[in-house]
Short mmCIF file of C-alpha atoms in Angstrom, two decimals:
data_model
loop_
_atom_site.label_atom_id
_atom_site.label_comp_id
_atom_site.label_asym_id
_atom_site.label_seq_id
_atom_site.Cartn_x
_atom_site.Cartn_y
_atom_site.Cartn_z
CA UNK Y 26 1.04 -43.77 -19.04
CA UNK Y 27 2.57 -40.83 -21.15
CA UNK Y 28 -1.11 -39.57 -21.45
CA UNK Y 29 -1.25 -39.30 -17.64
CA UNK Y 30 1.82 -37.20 -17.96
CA UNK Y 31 0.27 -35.14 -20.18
CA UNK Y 32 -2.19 -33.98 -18.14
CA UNK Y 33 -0.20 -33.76 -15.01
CA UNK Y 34 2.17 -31.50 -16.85
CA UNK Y 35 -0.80 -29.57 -18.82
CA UNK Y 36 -2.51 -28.93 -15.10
CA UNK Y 37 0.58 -27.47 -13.47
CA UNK Y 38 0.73 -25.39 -16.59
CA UNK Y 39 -2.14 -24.09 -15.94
CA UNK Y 40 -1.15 -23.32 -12.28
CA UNK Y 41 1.76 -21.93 -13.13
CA UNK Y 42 0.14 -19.24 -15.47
CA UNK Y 43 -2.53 -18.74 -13.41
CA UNK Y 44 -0.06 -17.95 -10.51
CA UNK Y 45 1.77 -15.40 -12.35
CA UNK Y 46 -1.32 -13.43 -13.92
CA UNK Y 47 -2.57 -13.10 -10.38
CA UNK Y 48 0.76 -11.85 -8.88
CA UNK Y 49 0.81 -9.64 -12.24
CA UNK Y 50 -2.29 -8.68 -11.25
CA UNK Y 51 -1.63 -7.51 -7.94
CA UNK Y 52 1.44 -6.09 -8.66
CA UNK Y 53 -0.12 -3.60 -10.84
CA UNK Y 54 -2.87 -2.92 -8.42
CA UNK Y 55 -0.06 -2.33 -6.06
CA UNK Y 56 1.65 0.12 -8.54
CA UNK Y 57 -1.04 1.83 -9.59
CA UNK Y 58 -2.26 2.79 -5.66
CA UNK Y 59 1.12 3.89 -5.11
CA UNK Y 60 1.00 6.36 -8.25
CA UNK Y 61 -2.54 7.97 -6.85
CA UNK Y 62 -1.67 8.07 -3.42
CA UNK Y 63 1.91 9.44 -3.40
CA UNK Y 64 0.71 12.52 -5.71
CA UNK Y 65 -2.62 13.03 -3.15
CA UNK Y 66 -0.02 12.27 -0.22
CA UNK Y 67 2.49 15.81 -1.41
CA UNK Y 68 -0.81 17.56 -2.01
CA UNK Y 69 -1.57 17.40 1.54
CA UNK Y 70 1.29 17.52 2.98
CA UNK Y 71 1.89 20.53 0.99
CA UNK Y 72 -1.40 21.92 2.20
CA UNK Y 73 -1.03 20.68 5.85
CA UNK Y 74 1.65 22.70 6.31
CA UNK Y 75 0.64 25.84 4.52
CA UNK Y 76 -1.70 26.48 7.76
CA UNK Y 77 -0.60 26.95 10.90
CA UNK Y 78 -1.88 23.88 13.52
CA UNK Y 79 -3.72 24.85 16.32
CA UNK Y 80 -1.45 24.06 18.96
CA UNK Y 81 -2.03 23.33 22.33
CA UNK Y 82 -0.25 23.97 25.42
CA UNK Y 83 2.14 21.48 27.39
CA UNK Y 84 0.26 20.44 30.67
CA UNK Y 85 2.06 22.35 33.53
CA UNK Y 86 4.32 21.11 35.62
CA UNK Y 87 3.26 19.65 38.53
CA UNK Y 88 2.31 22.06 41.61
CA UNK Y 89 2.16 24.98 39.88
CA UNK Y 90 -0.69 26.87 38.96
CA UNK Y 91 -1.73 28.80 35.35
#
């Protein structure tokens, strides 16, 4: 009986570390897209502003003519 133990206790072991390298995993997936996009993200918002937007005009009120 202590055998069967064993290997219950071995198996959610192995869950257990399993579990954590994959939420290890993805946490530094995670990380690491938010240290290349933030960077690219101030670029262009740096560079969006820099030019003026082509802006359009607010539709007229109605029953009046441009």
């Amino acid at each position: 009986m202590s055998s069967v133990w064993n290997g219950i206790g071995d198996a959610l072991g192995t869950i257990m570390n399993v579990t954590s390298d994959v939420a290890l995993t993805g946490f530094l997936v995670v990380l690491g897209l938010l240290v290349v996009a933030v960077p690219l993200y101030m670029v262009y918002a740096v560079v969006s502003s820099a030019r003026p937007a082509a802006r359009k005009q607010p539709p007229a009120p109605a029953g009046t003519r441009r």
